[in-house]
Short mmCIF file of C-alpha atoms in Angstrom, two decimals:
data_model
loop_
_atom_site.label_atom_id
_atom_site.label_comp_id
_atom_site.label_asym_id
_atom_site.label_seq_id
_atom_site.Cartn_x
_atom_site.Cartn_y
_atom_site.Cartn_z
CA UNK A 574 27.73 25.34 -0.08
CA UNK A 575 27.02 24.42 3.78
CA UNK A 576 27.57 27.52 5.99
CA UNK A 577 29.79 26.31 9.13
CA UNK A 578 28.78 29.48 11.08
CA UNK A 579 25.10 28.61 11.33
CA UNK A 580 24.89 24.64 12.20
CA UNK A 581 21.33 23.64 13.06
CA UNK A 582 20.29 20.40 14.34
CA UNK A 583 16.67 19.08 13.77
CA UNK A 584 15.17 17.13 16.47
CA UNK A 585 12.89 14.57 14.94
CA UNK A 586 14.15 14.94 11.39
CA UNK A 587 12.01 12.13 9.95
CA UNK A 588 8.57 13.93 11.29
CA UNK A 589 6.66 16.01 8.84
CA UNK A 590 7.67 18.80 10.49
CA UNK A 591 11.50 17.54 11.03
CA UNK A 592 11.79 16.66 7.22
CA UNK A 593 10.69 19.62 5.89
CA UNK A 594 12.51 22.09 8.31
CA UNK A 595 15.52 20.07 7.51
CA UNK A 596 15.08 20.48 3.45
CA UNK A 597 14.48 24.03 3.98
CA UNK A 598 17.77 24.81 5.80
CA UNK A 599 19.40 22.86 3.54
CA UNK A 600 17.82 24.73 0.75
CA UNK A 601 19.34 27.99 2.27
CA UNK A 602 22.85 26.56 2.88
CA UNK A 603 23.13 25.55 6.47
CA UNK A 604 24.71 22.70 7.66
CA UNK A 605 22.15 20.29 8.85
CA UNK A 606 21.85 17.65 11.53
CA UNK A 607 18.92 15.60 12.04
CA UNK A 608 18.53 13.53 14.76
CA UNK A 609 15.73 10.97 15.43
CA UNK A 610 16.24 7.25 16.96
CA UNK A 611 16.10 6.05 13.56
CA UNK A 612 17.82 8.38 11.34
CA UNK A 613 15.97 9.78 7.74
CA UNK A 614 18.77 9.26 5.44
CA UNK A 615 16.66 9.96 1.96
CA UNK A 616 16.91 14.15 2.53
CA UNK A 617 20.34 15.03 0.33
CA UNK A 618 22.79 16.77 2.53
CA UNK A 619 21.35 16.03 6.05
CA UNK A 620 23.62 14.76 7.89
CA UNK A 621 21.73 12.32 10.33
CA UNK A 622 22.10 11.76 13.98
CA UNK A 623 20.82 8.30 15.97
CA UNK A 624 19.74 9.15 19.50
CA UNK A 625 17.74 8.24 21.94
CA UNK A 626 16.22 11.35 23.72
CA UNK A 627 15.69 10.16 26.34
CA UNK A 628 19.32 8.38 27.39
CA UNK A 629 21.71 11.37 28.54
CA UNK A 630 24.56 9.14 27.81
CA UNK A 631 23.53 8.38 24.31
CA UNK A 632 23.01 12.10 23.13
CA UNK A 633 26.25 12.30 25.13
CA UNK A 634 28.14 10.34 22.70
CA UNK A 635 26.12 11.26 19.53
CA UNK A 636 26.75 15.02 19.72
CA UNK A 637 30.71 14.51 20.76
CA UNK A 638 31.48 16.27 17.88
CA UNK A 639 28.87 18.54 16.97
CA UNK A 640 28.08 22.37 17.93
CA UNK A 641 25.55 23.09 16.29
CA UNK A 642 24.67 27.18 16.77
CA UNK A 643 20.40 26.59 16.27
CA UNK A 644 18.27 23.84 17.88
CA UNK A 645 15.04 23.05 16.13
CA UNK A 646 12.72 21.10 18.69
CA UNK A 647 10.31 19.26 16.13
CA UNK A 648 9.51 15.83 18.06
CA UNK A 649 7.33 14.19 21.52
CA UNK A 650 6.07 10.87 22.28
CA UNK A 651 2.65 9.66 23.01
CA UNK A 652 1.63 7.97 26.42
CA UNK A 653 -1.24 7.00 28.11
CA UNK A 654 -2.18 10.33 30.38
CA UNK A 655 -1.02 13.91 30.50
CA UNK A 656 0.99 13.55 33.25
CA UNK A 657 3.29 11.36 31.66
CA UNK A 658 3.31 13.07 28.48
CA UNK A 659 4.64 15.73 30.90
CA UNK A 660 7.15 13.61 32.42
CA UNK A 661 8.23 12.15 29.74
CA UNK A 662 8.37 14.94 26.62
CA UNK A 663 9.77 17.45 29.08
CA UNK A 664 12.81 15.06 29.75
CA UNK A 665 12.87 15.16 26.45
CA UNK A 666 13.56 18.93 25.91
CA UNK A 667 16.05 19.11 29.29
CA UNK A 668 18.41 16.11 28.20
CA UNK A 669 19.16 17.35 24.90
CA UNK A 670 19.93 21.51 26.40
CA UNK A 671 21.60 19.55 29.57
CA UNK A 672 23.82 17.63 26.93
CA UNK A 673 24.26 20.83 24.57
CA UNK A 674 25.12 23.18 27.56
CA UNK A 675 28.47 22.64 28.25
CA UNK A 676 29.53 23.06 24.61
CA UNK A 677 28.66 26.92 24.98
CA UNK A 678 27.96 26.77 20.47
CA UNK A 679 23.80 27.03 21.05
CA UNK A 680 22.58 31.07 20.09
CA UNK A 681 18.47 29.99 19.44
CA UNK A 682 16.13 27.34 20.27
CA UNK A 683 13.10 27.05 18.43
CA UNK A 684 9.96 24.61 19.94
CA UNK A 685 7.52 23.45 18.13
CA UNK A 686 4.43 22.71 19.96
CA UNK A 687 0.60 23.46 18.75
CA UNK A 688 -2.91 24.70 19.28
CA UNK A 689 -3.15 22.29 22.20
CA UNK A 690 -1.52 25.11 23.98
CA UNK A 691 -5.20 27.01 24.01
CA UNK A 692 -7.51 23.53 23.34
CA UNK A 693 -6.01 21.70 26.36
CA UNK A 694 -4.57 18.26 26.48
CA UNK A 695 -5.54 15.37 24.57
CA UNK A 696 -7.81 13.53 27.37
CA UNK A 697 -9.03 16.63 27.73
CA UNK A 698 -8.76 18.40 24.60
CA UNK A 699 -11.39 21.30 23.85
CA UNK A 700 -13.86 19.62 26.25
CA UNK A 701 -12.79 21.04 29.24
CA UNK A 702 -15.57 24.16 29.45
CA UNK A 703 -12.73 26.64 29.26
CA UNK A 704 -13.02 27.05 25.48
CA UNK A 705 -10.73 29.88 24.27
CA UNK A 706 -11.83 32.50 22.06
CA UNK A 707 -11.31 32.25 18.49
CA UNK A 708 -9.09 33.52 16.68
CA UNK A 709 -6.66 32.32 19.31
CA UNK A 710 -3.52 34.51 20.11
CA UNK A 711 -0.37 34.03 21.18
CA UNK A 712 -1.03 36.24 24.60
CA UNK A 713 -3.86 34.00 25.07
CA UNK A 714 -2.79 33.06 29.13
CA UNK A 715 -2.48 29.36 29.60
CA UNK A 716 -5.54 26.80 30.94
CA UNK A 717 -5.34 25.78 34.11
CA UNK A 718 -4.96 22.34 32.96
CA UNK A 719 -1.94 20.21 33.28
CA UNK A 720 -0.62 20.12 29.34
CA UNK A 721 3.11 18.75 28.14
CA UNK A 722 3.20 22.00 25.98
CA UNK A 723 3.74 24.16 29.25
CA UNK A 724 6.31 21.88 30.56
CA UNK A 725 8.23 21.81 27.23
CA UNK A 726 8.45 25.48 27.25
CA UNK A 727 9.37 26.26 31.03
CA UNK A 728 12.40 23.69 29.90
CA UNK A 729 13.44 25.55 27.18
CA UNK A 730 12.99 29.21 29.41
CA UNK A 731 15.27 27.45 32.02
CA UNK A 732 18.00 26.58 29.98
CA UNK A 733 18.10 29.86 28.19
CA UNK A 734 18.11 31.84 31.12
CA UNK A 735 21.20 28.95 32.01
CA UNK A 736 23.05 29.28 28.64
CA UNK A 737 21.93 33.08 27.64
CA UNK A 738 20.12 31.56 24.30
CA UNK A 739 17.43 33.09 22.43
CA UNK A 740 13.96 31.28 22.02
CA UNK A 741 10.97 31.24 19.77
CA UNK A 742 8.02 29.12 20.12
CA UNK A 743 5.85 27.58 17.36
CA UNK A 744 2.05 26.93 17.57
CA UNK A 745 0.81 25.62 14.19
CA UNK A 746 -2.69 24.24 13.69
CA UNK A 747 -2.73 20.85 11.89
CA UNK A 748 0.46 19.97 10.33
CA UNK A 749 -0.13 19.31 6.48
CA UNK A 750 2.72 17.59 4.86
CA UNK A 751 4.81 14.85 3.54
CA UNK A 752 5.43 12.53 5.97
CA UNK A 753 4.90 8.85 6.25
CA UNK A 754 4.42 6.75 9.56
CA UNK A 755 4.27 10.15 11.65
CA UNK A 756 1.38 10.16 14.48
CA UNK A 757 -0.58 13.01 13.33
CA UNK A 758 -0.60 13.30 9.86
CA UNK A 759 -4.50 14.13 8.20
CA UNK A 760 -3.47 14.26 4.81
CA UNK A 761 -1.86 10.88 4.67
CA UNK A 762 -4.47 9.65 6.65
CA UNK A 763 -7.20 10.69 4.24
CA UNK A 764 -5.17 9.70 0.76
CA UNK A 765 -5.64 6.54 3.11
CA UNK A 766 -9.48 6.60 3.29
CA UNK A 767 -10.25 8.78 -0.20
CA UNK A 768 -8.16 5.22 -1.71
CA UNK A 769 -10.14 2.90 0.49
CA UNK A 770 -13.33 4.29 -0.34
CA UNK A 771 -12.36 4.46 -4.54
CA UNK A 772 -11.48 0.73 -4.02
CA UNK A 773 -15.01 -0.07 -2.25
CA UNK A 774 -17.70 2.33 -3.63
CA UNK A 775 -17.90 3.90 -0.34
CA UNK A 776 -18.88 7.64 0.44
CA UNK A 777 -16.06 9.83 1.75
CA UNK A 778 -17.92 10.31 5.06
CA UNK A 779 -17.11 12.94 7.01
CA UNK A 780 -16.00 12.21 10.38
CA UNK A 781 -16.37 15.28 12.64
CA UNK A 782 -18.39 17.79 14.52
CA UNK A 783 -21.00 19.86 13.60
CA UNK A 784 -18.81 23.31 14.56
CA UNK A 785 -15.97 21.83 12.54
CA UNK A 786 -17.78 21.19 9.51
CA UNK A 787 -19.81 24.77 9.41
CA UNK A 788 -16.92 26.64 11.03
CA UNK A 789 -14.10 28.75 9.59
CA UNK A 790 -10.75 26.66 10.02
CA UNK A 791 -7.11 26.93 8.81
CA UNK A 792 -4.52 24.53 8.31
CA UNK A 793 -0.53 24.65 8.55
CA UNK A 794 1.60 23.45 5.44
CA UNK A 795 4.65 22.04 6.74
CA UNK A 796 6.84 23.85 4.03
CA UNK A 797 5.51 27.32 5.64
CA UNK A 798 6.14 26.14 9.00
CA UNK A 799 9.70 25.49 8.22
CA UNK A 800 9.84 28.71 7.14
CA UNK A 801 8.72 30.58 9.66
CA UNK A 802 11.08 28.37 12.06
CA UNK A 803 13.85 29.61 10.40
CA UNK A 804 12.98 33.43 9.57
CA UNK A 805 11.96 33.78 13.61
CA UNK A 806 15.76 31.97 14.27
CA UNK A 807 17.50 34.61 11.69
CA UNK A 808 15.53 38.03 12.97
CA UNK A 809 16.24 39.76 15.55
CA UNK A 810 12.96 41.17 16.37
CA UNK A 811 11.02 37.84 16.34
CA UNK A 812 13.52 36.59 18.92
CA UNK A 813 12.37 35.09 22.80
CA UNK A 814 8.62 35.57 21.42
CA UNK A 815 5.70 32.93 20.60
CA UNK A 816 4.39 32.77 17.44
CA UNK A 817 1.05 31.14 15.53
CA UNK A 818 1.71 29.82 12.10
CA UNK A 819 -1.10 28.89 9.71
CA UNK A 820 -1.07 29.17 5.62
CA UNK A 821 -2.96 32.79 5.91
CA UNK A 822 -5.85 31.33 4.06
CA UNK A 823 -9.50 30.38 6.07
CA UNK A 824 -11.86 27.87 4.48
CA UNK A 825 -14.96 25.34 5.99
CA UNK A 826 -14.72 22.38 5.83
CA UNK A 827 -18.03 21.93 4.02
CA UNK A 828 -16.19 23.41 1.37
CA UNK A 829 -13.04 21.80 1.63
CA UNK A 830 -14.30 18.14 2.08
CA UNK A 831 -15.63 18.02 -1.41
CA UNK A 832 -12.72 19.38 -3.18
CA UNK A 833 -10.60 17.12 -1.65
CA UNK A 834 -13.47 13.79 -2.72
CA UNK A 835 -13.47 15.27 -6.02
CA UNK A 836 -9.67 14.49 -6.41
CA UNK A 837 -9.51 11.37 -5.71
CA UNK A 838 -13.26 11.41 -7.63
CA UNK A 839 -15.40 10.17 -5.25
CA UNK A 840 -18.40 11.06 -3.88
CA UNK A 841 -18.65 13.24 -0.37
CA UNK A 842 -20.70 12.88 2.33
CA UNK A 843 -21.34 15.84 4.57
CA UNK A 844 -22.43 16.13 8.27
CA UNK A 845 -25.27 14.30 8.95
CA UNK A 846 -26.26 15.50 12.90
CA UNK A 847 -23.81 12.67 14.44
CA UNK A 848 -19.97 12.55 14.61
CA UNK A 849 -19.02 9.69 12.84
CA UNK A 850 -14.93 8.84 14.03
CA UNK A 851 -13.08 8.04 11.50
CA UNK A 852 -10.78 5.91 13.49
CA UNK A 853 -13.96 3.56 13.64
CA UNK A 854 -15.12 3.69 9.72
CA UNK A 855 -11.52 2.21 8.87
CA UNK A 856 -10.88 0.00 11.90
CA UNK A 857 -11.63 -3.24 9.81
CA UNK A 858 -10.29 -2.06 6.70
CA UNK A 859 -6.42 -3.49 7.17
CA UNK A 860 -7.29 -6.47 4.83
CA UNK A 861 -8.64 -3.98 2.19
CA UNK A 862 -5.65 -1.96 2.26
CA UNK A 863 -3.32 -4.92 1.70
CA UNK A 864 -5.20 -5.94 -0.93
CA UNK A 865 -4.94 -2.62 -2.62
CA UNK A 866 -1.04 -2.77 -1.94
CA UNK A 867 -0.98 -5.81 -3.59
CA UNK A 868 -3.14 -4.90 -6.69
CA UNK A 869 -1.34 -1.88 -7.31
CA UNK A 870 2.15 -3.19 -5.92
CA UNK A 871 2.26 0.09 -2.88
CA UNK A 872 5.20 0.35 -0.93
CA UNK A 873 3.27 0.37 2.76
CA UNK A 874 1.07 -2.67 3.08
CA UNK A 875 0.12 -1.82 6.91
CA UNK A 876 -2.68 0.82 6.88
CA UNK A 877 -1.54 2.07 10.83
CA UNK A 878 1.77 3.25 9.51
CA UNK A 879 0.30 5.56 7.02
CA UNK A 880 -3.28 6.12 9.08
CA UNK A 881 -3.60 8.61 12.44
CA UNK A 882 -7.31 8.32 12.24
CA UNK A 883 -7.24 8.97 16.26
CA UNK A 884 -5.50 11.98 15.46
CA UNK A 885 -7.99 13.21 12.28
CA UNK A 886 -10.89 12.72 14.71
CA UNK A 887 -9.67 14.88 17.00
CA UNK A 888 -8.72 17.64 15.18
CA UNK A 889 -12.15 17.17 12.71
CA UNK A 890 -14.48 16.70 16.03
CA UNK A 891 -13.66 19.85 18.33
CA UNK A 892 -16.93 21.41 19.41
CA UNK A 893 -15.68 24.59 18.06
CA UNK A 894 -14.48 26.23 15.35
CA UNK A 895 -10.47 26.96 15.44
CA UNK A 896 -8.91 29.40 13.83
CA UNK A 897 -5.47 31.28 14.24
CA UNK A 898 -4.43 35.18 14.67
CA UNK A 899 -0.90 35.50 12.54
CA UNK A 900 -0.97 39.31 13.78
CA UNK A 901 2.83 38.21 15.95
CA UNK A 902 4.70 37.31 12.54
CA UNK A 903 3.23 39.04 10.19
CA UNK A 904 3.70 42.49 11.93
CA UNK A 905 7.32 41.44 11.89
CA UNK A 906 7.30 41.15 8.66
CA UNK A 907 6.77 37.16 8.34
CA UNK A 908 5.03 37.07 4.81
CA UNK A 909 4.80 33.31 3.45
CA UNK A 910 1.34 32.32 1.87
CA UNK A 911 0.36 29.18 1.09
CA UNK A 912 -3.18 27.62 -0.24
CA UNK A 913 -4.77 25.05 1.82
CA UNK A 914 -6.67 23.11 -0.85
CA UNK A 915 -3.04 23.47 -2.81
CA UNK A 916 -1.07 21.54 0.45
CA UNK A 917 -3.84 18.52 0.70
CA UNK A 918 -3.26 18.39 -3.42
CA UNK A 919 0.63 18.51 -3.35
CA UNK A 920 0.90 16.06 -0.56
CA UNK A 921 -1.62 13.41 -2.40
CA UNK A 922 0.43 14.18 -5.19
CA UNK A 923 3.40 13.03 -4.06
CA UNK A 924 1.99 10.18 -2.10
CA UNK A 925 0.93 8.75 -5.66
CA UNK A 926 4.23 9.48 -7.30
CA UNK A 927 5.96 7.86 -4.39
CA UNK A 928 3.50 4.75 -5.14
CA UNK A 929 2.33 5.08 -1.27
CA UNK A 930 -1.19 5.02 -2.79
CA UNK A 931 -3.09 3.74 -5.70
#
């Protein structure tokens, strides 16, 4: 049964964050919106919203009818340089609140943003010489770079001090979960590679850095990110606070990348004293992946809907190892576990019951 008094709409509720948040507050009994310029309409009982984000007018007219009590900020758009990923993704954040803002319905606003926050923009992402300290925490002060991250929160501090709201703010690492033709999505991205490399006798070569491979690392499931959105929405103490979210577990990657090529039974290859982009390796393998569609009748024949190698690389090449603090949730009593090698394994899972790959 829906629950009327808490009505949560998902921004970007066909994202692998969006999707699973949305399942999850479903799951507990809330009603659900999810809204996303082209609507996800496979979730049962999400009730789907088409917007564009970006158009006042048509968020306007979208949300005539809806008040929803909890906004879930899941989504942001790629462009060419920081400073209009600024522009652009904090427009983003201040249309939607401008829109909501008159209704008077909104109690919490949860953003999602990411480890960015302490790595530093894309263009300039852990390269900068102002590499944090690991583990990172959430006092951690922000770089003196110009990041999106910053202006997406300062929008969301406006229009709570504007609408008397509550906030939290939610840095995962990597995002591990079911998802397909979202930017940044590693696991899909190597089912993508572990299947091209079955196919073609190739080694499952790692792509990244030296520090990545020999470094302690964590990883976010997406399921456990939901969570947490909705626990820091629902508690009172975790309210107008940021908050880390990883699984709780720590691996390396030397560890990890054989597990993962054992699955898929393959053979791994390791670092080898160069980084080795993975956005390269599969670059010329589009043919090869329609092929495979064909032979084994997939649903996706176009690799760059299911592959973010840029993404992978950046995430596998940092010159540092990255991990998180949880100290923020868990002293509040924020408890969820989840397995790393176990949310690679699930997601491949379903990718080959879903007949996304062979």
């Amino acid at each position: 049964m829906e629950n009327t008094k808490k009505i949560a709409l998902v921004v970007g509720a066909t994202g692998i964050t969006g999707s699973n948040l949305a399942e999850e507050l479903i799951r507990q009994g809330w009603t659900t919106y999810g809204l996303s310029r082209n609507p996800n309409h496979s979730i049962s009982g999400l009730h789907t919203v088409k917007a564009d984000l970006l158009d006042e007018q048509s968020l306007t007219t979208a949300l005539n009818e809806i008040s929803p009590t909890h906004v879930y900020f899941t989504t942001w758009m790629r462009n060419d340089t920081e400073e209009e990923n600024i522009r652009i993704n904090s427009t983003l954040v201040r249309n939607l609140l401008n829109v909501l803002s008159p209704k008077k319905s909104v109690t919490h606003v949860a953003l999602v943003t990411g480890l960015k926050h302490y790595l530093g923009p894309f263009e300039a992402y852990a390269k900068q010489g102002i590499l944090p300290e690991t583990p990172v925490r959430e006092e951690h002060p922000r770089l003196p770079l110009p990041n999106f991250y910053y202006a997406q929160e300062d929008e969301v501090y406006a229009a709570s001090e504007r609408d008397g709201f509550t906030w939290s703010i939610h840095r995962p690492h990597t995002v591990v979960g079911y998802a397909v033709g979202n930017l940044m999505n590693i696991a899909a991205t190597l089912a993508v590679y572990a299947s091209i490399c079955k196919e073609t006798g190739r080694k499952f070569v790692w792509p990244g850095s030296e520090a990545q491979w020999y470094g302690i690392s964590d990883i976010t499931d997406a399921k456990i990110l939901a969570e947490q959105l909705v626990w820091a929405s629902d508690t009172e103490a975790a309210k107008n606070q940021a908050f880390n979210i990883t699984n709780g577990d720590v691996f390396r990657w030397k560890w990890l990348w054989k597990r993962l090529a054992d699955w898929f039974e393959i053979e791994a290859e390791g670092f080898n004293g160069v980084i080795r982009p993975l956005e390269k390796e599969i670059k010329n393998d589009q043919e090869i992946w329609k092929a495979l569609t064909k032979k084994y009748n997939l649903k996706e024949h176009k690799l760059d809907r299911l592959s973010s190698a840029w993404h992978t690389d950046l995430d596998l090449g940092r010159p540092l190892e990255v991990m998180c603090d949880m100290s923020g949730s868990r002293k509040l009593g924020f408890s969820s576990f989840k397995s790393t090698e176990d949310s690679f394994i699930e997601v491949f899972e379903r990718l080959r019951s879903e007949n996304i790959i062979p």
